Amino acid sequence: MIISEIHIDGFGLFNDFSSKNLKNGINILLGDNEVGKSTLLKFLRFTLFGYPRFKEQRMSPLFGGNHGGRIKAILSTNKVAIFERKGDNQIALSYDGNISYNETLWLQLLGNATQDIYENVFAFSLAELIDMDSLSVSGVADKIFSIGAGLNISIGEVLNDIQGGVDEIYSPRGSKQTIPSVLKVIQEKKSSLKTIQENLPKYQELTTEIQGLVKEISEIEKDLKKARIEKEENENYLKSYESFVSVVRIDEELAKLPEPQDYPKGGPGELNELEKEQKNLQDRIDELQKGSAEDKGIEEIEEDLKLVSFNNEILKEKAKVNYLKNNLEKYKQAVTDKSDTAQKINNLNITINDQLIAINSDWTEQNIVDFSNLLPHQDRVKDFKEKLESIKQKKIELESEKKALLVSGGRINTNNLFILISLVLLLLSIPAFYYSLYIIGIICIAVALLIFFGRKHLIKESHVEEIAKQLLEVDNKGKEIQDNYGNYLEKELNLKRTLSIDSVTEILKAIVLLKKDISERDDLNRKQKETKDPFINSFKDEAISISNLLKNNEPENDIEPLVSQIVEEFDYSQEQSNLKDELEGALSHRKKDLKKSLEQLTKNNQSITELLKSVNAADRDDFRVKYEVNDKARELIEKRRNAINTIETIFGINSADDVIKFLKTHEQASVREEVMNLATKISSKDEELSSKNKELGEKKNQIRQIEGESELAEKMTELEIERQKLTDAYKEWITGKIALKLLTEERGKYEKEKQPVIIKNSSKYFNKITSGKYKRINVSLDKSEITIYDSREASKNIDQLSRGTKEQLLISLRLGFIEEYETKAEPLPVIVDEVLVNFDPTRAKKIAEIFQDFGKNRQIIIFTCHPSMVEYFDKSSINLIEI
Amino acid sequence: MLKIKFIHTADLHLDTPFKGLSSWNADLSKKLKDATFKSFKNIIDLCISKKVDFLIISGDIFDSENKSLAAQLKFVTELKRLSDKGIATYFTCGNHDPLKSWLDTIKLPENVYRFDSSKGQFMTFKKGEDAIADIHGISFHEKVVKENLAADYKLAPNPSPISIAVLHGTVGIPGPHENYAPFKTSDVVKKRFDYWALGHIHKKQVIHPSNPAIIYPGNPQGRDFGESGEKGCYLVEISKGNDPIAEFIPTQLIRFEDLTIEMTGIDQIELLQGKINEALEHASNYDENANYLLRITLNGRTGLHSSLNDQVQIEELVQHYNDEQSDKQYFTWIDKIYVNTQPDIDIEKIKSGVGFSSEILKSFDTYLEDNKKLAELIKTVEEDFVNVQARKEISEFTDDINKNLFEKAKMILLDKLIKQE
């Protein structure tokens, strides 16, 4: 196919752009860098093969116009086709007079070439050339293949990539890859799973063992129980042994005794009681009659009674005697008092008398008695005293004043002075008046008068005469008072008027005292007479009145001893009388007692007789013996019964006979031995039991533990997950391996089938490009060697080539492939993008020649911005289009 | 009104692992580990809440090969709960848990009846003094029982008003399950039982709706992506003279779903999450109140092909999706995303062209058309894998898997050989 026209509606910076004169052969599109060469390239690609998915890459029109455009082409069949495509990939194909929107036809017309193919086969780029230089041998080999395959990528790389992935998953001797690692985990999980699974049989085992143990334990418990019972039985026999022995002995003794009788209970006791009672009664009777250590007996009392005697009469005078008794002391005291009082009265009389005389020899007691109103008198006297005192005082004052005045006689007589002054002033007034100083004159007069009449007020009035006068006055007053005082004494008090006031005061005091004394004395007298004496007398009378009743003694004369006598006798009689009463009482009491006791004694004797009769005893001793024997027998029977009871308590009701029978036939020692044996057996069985129980407990624990573990499904699921991982990894590995295998296969096929042709083609071009320097290229089948042969068949390896030569090689290979490709499919225009730029002029020219040659039957579109490039070509045979 | 109500379940496979999971997730693992137990517990709870007369379990209660002690112990513990409430249990043993694999030291609670391997057994269910239903059954004595056990079932000599047959076996044409105790539907219909309580097939199905009702309840908890969808038990009411009413009640803890998402035309990876949720909601019997475990396969031609093939990106996506589930009451977890997409290139176009890529594609096609050649190539390739132990852990590949691997290899090469703009 040859592109003849390009028309762009809107694409990148192109708007309504056309290029109509593209031809077969070399077409050089010359333009500056920014002019849009690469845009054009893209347009070609997009229009033919489709716009890219991403909008940003679609080169939307920048300057307007519908996005898209069309390409007119002349196919190898010489038919014309217009490929129109819009920016949204809508197509319209004009072909054979029809417009179709069918992609299939479109593709067909393009020879089913894909964009990839187009890129890798028909488009030469500068970048690729540059890369070529840096490729290693294998890289080149790869490259050769890729070119040959029409691929942009290196097969070798792809193979390595896949191989790498595959190796990561598994490699024959590796241990770190995915598969071995997962396998390891699987094995770990399997083993831990196994441990859990082993629980099942273990459970079964343990349950069976437990059942066995339970049975064994029950057997042992049964044995133990039996042994315990036996031991207990034997121990019981031992316990019963004593009782057994008692029974046997008792039976023997009972045999010797008579049948026990049903004697009334407590016979001997009763007898004892009665005997005791009897003895007591007898003792009592004796005691009553004869008396004891503490008490007198009847006999003795009767004796005593006979001895009792007393004064009955005096007893009758109890009241009087009591009176005397009670007042004896008082009487004694009264007698003493009387004499004291007499003494006192006497003293008082003396004192009174003395005092009286002291006051006034004429005075009698009556005077004193008559003296009344002592207090007012005392006051008056006091009054006089005071008055006289004041007069005295005044006198002294005046005296002293006088004295003072007389002493101060040397001083200026002030009174006279003032008179003098006033006179002077008066005199002065005259001249004043004379000289017509009337005012002064008046003033003088006034002052003079003032001083004269006012001088009393200016000076002390201390005239001696004044004073003397006063003194006289006072004196007279004093005398008057003294007079009054004297009168008062004489008339009122009946005393001598010459008495001093102090004396009078004293006398008054004494009168007071005297009065008191007198009254006191009178009092004493009176009392004595009125009360004290009568008492004494009456007492005396009483005493005397009884004195004649005395029988024991002659009455005393003195009252006091008399009274004593009386009292004494009275008391004695009283005592005796009481004693008699007492004795009589005691006597009657005892006699009563005695009667009662005697009665009781009789009764007692009767009882005893009856008692003896009740058991047919001959006498008391017999009675006792009978009872004794009987009691013994009963006792033995009781004892026997107790022993039997003991046995029966241990062995149960009605078992005693059997027990006794057994014990009669079995030795105690043997029974004891049996007990010991059984004890040993029991303890050993106990030990066995506890150890079995422990074992049981342990096994039960184990079972509980196992029952609790339930991670099986979880662990199994984990295991399954690991298996799944393994499977997935394995699948991935297989997938990778398949890819590798097929890829390798295909590559092999390609190399075998296609590559030789391509290499041949390429060698041709290489020869041409190198101007015959290199004749051919050889690639070994396993691609490990790429050799270039020169004209002399000398070989060189790739790495021995220069950069430029490598580049030439690349171009040759490309051309070789294009040639081969075109044999199978619709040829497409070859696009060369700025490829000649890096070559030196010689080589560049050569390549241009090759291109030109190659372009004879093909369309080659060369994009460049270097005008010099154009020079390499034969101008006449190229189509230059400037953009 | 003579009526009984019971729950029919089978194939509990207690304490068996989950298969086909690609990733381990601590949270998920915690939930998964008891899933089979939990589903069974839900069934027991259901028995109690619905006040059924009894429970029927048609075999395969655990997997004897797993040797799980917990399975047997926990099974008995749960049955005791029913027994305490006076609800009986009748069960048979299947090929996975034949009689001889049961611990003889485990004591079955009162009211729990296990059929032994003798023929013609039946047990009568009574309400008070009245015999209401005869329950016939037989247990596998050992793992492989290939005879037609159903043939020996017949009504009791003095039958109760209702007769139920419990059988662990395969009905009709053999399928993916092994052909244990096979029988034909037609044989069984004639026998005049009211209800056939089957077990062994893990996918629930009503073989025959009534006269008699023949039902596989399926296993109550799926364990791999092959057992996807709703899983549970059947609540059955039979009243004499009427058709049985069987209601399916889901009890599973986690539902497996295998989703395929077409990525053709999807150009943004952010849309993927939405597509996943969409696909999930469109899955059969979608229940938003269920926990889901997803395996997602991405198909189609998409420009996202290369980013989807980036392992790291896909893993991050899955991680992000799963992390968001941790707060939810009902979670949906992605186990793995298999990227089966193709690049947005026209393969036919390439194939019809000329060039290395076309040749390779053509070469792949020749293998894909010839299974034998394909298998041979794989065999050759596998010869390089000498780790015998690892190989043992991996199951044999089917033809389909092999083809799949080839397709993948083709895509890888295409990806690498053809550069995209």
Tab-separated table of C-alpha atoms in Angstrom, chain B residues 115-308:
chain	number	residue	atom	x	y	z
B	115	PHE	CA	-30.080	-47.643	64.286
B	116	ASP	CA	-27.680	-50.555	64.018
B	117	SER	CA	-26.819	-52.430	60.872
B	118	SER	CA	-29.461	-55.120	61.067
B	119	LYS	CA	-32.182	-55.129	58.462
B	120	GLY	CA	-35.827	-54.394	59.101
B	121	GLN	CA	-35.345	-52.284	62.286
B	122	PHE	CA	-37.881	-49.764	63.281
B	123	MET	CA	-38.706	-47.823	66.403
B	124	THR	CA	-42.148	-46.645	67.393
B	125	PHE	CA	-42.709	-43.096	68.519
B	126	LYS	CA	-45.496	-42.831	71.074
B	127	LYS	CA	-47.414	-39.940	72.518
B	128	GLY	CA	-48.478	-41.190	75.893
B	129	GLU	CA	-49.803	-44.669	75.246
B	130	ASP	CA	-50.623	-44.187	71.585
B	131	ALA	CA	-48.252	-45.329	68.906
B	132	ILE	CA	-48.086	-42.501	66.383
B	133	ALA	CA	-45.186	-43.182	64.050
B	134	ASP	CA	-42.853	-46.008	63.070
B	135	ILE	CA	-39.375	-44.847	62.228
B	136	HIS	CA	-37.378	-47.303	60.109
B	137	GLY	CA	-33.665	-47.087	59.570
B	138	ILE	CA	-30.372	-48.859	59.100
B	139	SER	CA	-26.774	-47.815	59.738
B	140	PHE	CA	-23.713	-48.474	57.626
B	141	HIS	CA	-21.663	-51.096	59.329
B	142	GLU	CA	-18.554	-50.099	57.472
B	143	LYS	CA	-17.452	-47.425	55.094
B	144	VAL	CA	-18.486	-48.886	51.775
B	145	VAL	CA	-21.947	-50.253	51.395
B	146	LYS	CA	-23.003	-50.713	47.824
B	147	GLU	CA	-26.086	-52.823	48.125
B	148	ASN	CA	-29.554	-51.420	47.729
B	149	LEU	CA	-30.545	-51.052	51.335
B	150	ALA	CA	-33.841	-49.443	50.462
B	151	ALA	CA	-35.044	-52.742	49.089
B	152	ASP	CA	-35.352	-54.218	52.579
B	153	TYR	CA	-37.551	-51.464	53.924
B	154	LYS	CA	-41.125	-52.427	54.456
B	155	LEU	CA	-43.935	-51.337	56.765
B	156	ALA	CA	-44.117	-52.914	60.211
B	157	PRO	CA	-46.442	-55.890	60.690
B	158	ASN	CA	-48.858	-53.761	62.755
B	159	PRO	CA	-47.946	-50.380	61.476
B	160	SER	CA	-48.558	-47.123	63.303
B	161	PRO	CA	-50.533	-44.450	61.477
B	162	ILE	CA	-47.372	-42.751	60.127
B	163	SER	CA	-44.277	-44.478	58.775
B	164	ILE	CA	-40.964	-42.755	58.166
B	165	ALA	CA	-37.880	-44.266	56.494
B	166	VAL	CA	-34.423	-42.970	57.360
B	167	LEU	CA	-31.741	-43.880	54.825
B	168	HIS	CA	-28.246	-42.755	53.955
B	169	GLY	CA	-27.858	-43.532	50.293
B	170	THR	CA	-27.882	-42.435	46.685
B	171	VAL	CA	-31.111	-42.173	44.792
B	172	GLY	CA	-31.424	-42.459	41.051
B	173	ILE	CA	-28.568	-41.853	38.686
B	174	PRO	CA	-25.143	-41.628	40.200
B	175	GLY	CA	-23.738	-38.128	40.326
B	176	PRO	CA	-20.630	-36.562	41.720
B	177	HIS	CA	-21.083	-38.418	44.976
B	178	GLU	CA	-19.981	-41.965	45.269
B	179	ASN	CA	-22.676	-44.469	44.681
B	180	TYR	CA	-23.439	-45.650	48.169
B	181	ALA	CA	-26.561	-47.668	48.907
B	182	PRO	CA	-28.078	-46.812	45.572
B	183	PHE	CA	-31.764	-47.064	44.908
B	184	LYS	CA	-34.294	-45.811	42.420
B	185	THR	CA	-37.125	-43.465	43.164
B	186	SER	CA	-39.604	-45.751	41.512
B	187	ASP	CA	-38.680	-48.623	43.857
B	188	VAL	CA	-39.270	-46.535	46.834
B	189	VAL	CA	-42.517	-44.863	45.931
B	190	LYS	CA	-44.274	-48.206	46.007
B	191	LYS	CA	-43.454	-48.906	49.586
B	192	ARG	CA	-46.175	-46.725	51.102
B	193	PHE	CA	-44.001	-44.875	53.548
B	194	ASP	CA	-45.120	-41.347	54.277
B	195	TYR	CA	-41.677	-39.781	54.291
B	196	TRP	CA	-38.172	-40.813	53.214
B	197	ALA	CA	-35.594	-38.949	55.298
B	198	LEU	CA	-32.491	-39.274	53.140
B	199	GLY	CA	-28.888	-38.326	53.623
B	200	HIS	CA	-25.595	-38.410	51.692
B	201	ILE	CA	-26.191	-35.788	48.996
B	202	HIS	CA	-24.956	-32.467	50.302
B	203	LYS	CA	-27.112	-30.362	48.056
B	204	LYS	CA	-30.628	-30.078	49.332
B	205	GLN	CA	-33.326	-31.349	47.010
B	206	VAL	CA	-36.862	-32.543	47.123
B	207	ILE	CA	-36.792	-35.697	45.050
B	208	HIS	CA	-40.453	-36.307	45.398
B	209	PRO	CA	-42.870	-33.941	47.114
B	210	SER	CA	-45.473	-36.324	48.495
B	211	ASN	CA	-46.778	-39.859	48.425
B	212	PRO	CA	-44.151	-40.322	49.653
B	213	ALA	CA	-42.126	-37.222	50.292
B	214	ILE	CA	-38.479	-37.992	49.483
B	215	ILE	CA	-36.065	-35.305	50.600
B	216	TYR	CA	-32.350	-34.725	50.872
B	217	PRO	CA	-31.919	-31.930	53.402
B	218	GLY	CA	-28.318	-31.382	52.405
B	219	ASN	CA	-25.579	-30.627	54.890
B	220	PRO	CA	-26.342	-27.793	57.310
B	221	GLN	CA	-23.076	-25.995	56.715
B	222	GLY	CA	-21.179	-25.825	53.430
B	223	ARG	CA	-17.471	-26.466	53.627
B	224	ASP	CA	-16.138	-25.339	50.312
B	225	PHE	CA	-17.136	-23.279	47.344
B	226	GLY	CA	-18.722	-26.285	45.765
B	227	GLU	CA	-21.301	-26.308	48.570
B	228	SER	CA	-22.570	-22.827	48.101
B	229	GLY	CA	-25.942	-21.272	48.758
B	230	GLU	CA	-28.361	-21.776	51.611
B	231	LYS	CA	-27.733	-24.644	54.001
B	232	GLY	CA	-29.974	-25.866	56.768
B	233	CYS	CA	-32.584	-28.449	57.666
B	234	TYR	CA	-36.199	-29.331	56.936
B	235	LEU	CA	-39.025	-28.834	59.394
B	236	VAL	CA	-41.612	-31.468	58.509
B	237	GLU	CA	-45.202	-31.799	59.604
B	238	ILE	CA	-47.103	-34.926	58.769
B	239	SER	CA	-50.755	-35.275	59.616
B	240	LYS	CA	-52.415	-38.491	58.640
B	241	GLY	CA	-54.488	-38.174	55.531
B	242	ASN	CA	-52.711	-35.030	54.299
B	243	ASP	CA	-49.592	-34.332	52.315
B	244	PRO	CA	-46.514	-33.698	54.401
B	245	ILE	CA	-45.509	-30.073	54.746
B	246	ALA	CA	-41.750	-29.689	54.549
B	247	GLU	CA	-40.270	-26.260	55.146
B	248	PHE	CA	-36.604	-25.548	54.592
B	249	ILE	CA	-34.988	-23.488	57.338
B	250	PRO	CA	-31.444	-22.223	56.903
B	251	THR	CA	-29.161	-22.755	59.873
B	252	GLN	CA	-25.716	-22.233	58.448
B	253	LEU	CA	-23.167	-19.991	60.033
B	254	ILE	CA	-21.451	-19.085	56.762
B	255	ARG	CA	-22.597	-19.282	53.157
B	256	PHE	CA	-20.137	-19.992	50.408
B	257	GLU	CA	-20.697	-18.211	47.129
B	258	ASP	CA	-18.751	-18.520	43.943
B	259	LEU	CA	-19.220	-15.355	41.962
B	260	THR	CA	-18.164	-14.585	38.430
B	261	ILE	CA	-17.934	-10.983	37.406
B	262	GLU	CA	-17.727	-9.766	33.878
B	263	MET	CA	-15.150	-7.052	33.672
B	264	THR	CA	-15.594	-6.273	29.980
B	265	GLY	CA	-16.147	-2.574	29.639
B	266	ILE	CA	-15.199	-1.789	33.223
B	267	ASP	CA	-12.283	0.597	33.121
B	268	GLN	CA	-12.062	1.803	36.691
B	269	ILE	CA	-10.865	-0.371	39.478
B	270	GLU	CA	-12.971	1.545	42.016
B	271	LEU	CA	-16.048	0.073	40.383
B	272	LEU	CA	-14.960	-3.424	41.265
B	273	GLN	CA	-16.227	-3.337	44.821
B	274	GLY	CA	-19.621	-2.241	43.619
B	275	LYS	CA	-19.623	-4.992	41.030
B	276	ILE	CA	-18.836	-7.522	43.713
B	277	ASN	CA	-21.710	-6.419	45.902
B	278	GLU	CA	-23.996	-6.381	42.898
B	279	ALA	CA	-23.016	-9.904	41.928
B	280	LEU	CA	-23.563	-11.056	45.476
B	281	GLU	CA	-27.008	-9.589	45.711
B	282	HIS	CA	-27.914	-11.304	42.507
B	283	ALA	CA	-26.769	-14.662	43.759
B	284	SER	CA	-29.536	-17.153	44.418
B	285	ASN	CA	-31.460	-16.751	47.671
B	286	TYR	CA	-29.425	-13.771	48.667
B	287	ASP	CA	-29.928	-13.194	52.356
B	288	GLU	CA	-28.595	-9.971	53.749
B	289	ASN	CA	-28.766	-11.471	57.247
B	290	ALA	CA	-26.237	-14.167	56.531
B	291	ASN	CA	-22.477	-14.376	56.645
B	292	TYR	CA	-20.855	-14.926	53.295
B	293	LEU	CA	-17.522	-16.231	52.129
B	294	LEU	CA	-16.859	-15.338	48.526
B	295	ARG	CA	-14.646	-16.638	45.784
B	296	ILE	CA	-14.641	-14.238	42.930
B	297	THR	CA	-13.552	-14.877	39.378
B	298	LEU	CA	-13.062	-11.909	37.127
B	299	ASN	CA	-13.704	-12.585	33.473
B	300	GLY	CA	-13.808	-10.565	30.342
B	301	ARG	CA	-11.714	-8.278	28.331
B	302	THR	CA	-10.841	-5.137	30.092
B	303	GLY	CA	-8.300	-2.406	30.005
B	304	LEU	CA	-7.825	-3.036	33.721
B	305	HIS	CA	-6.325	-6.380	32.868
B	306	SER	CA	-2.775	-5.490	33.796
B	307	SER	CA	-3.636	-3.745	37.055
B	308	LEU	CA	-5.865	-6.625	37.991
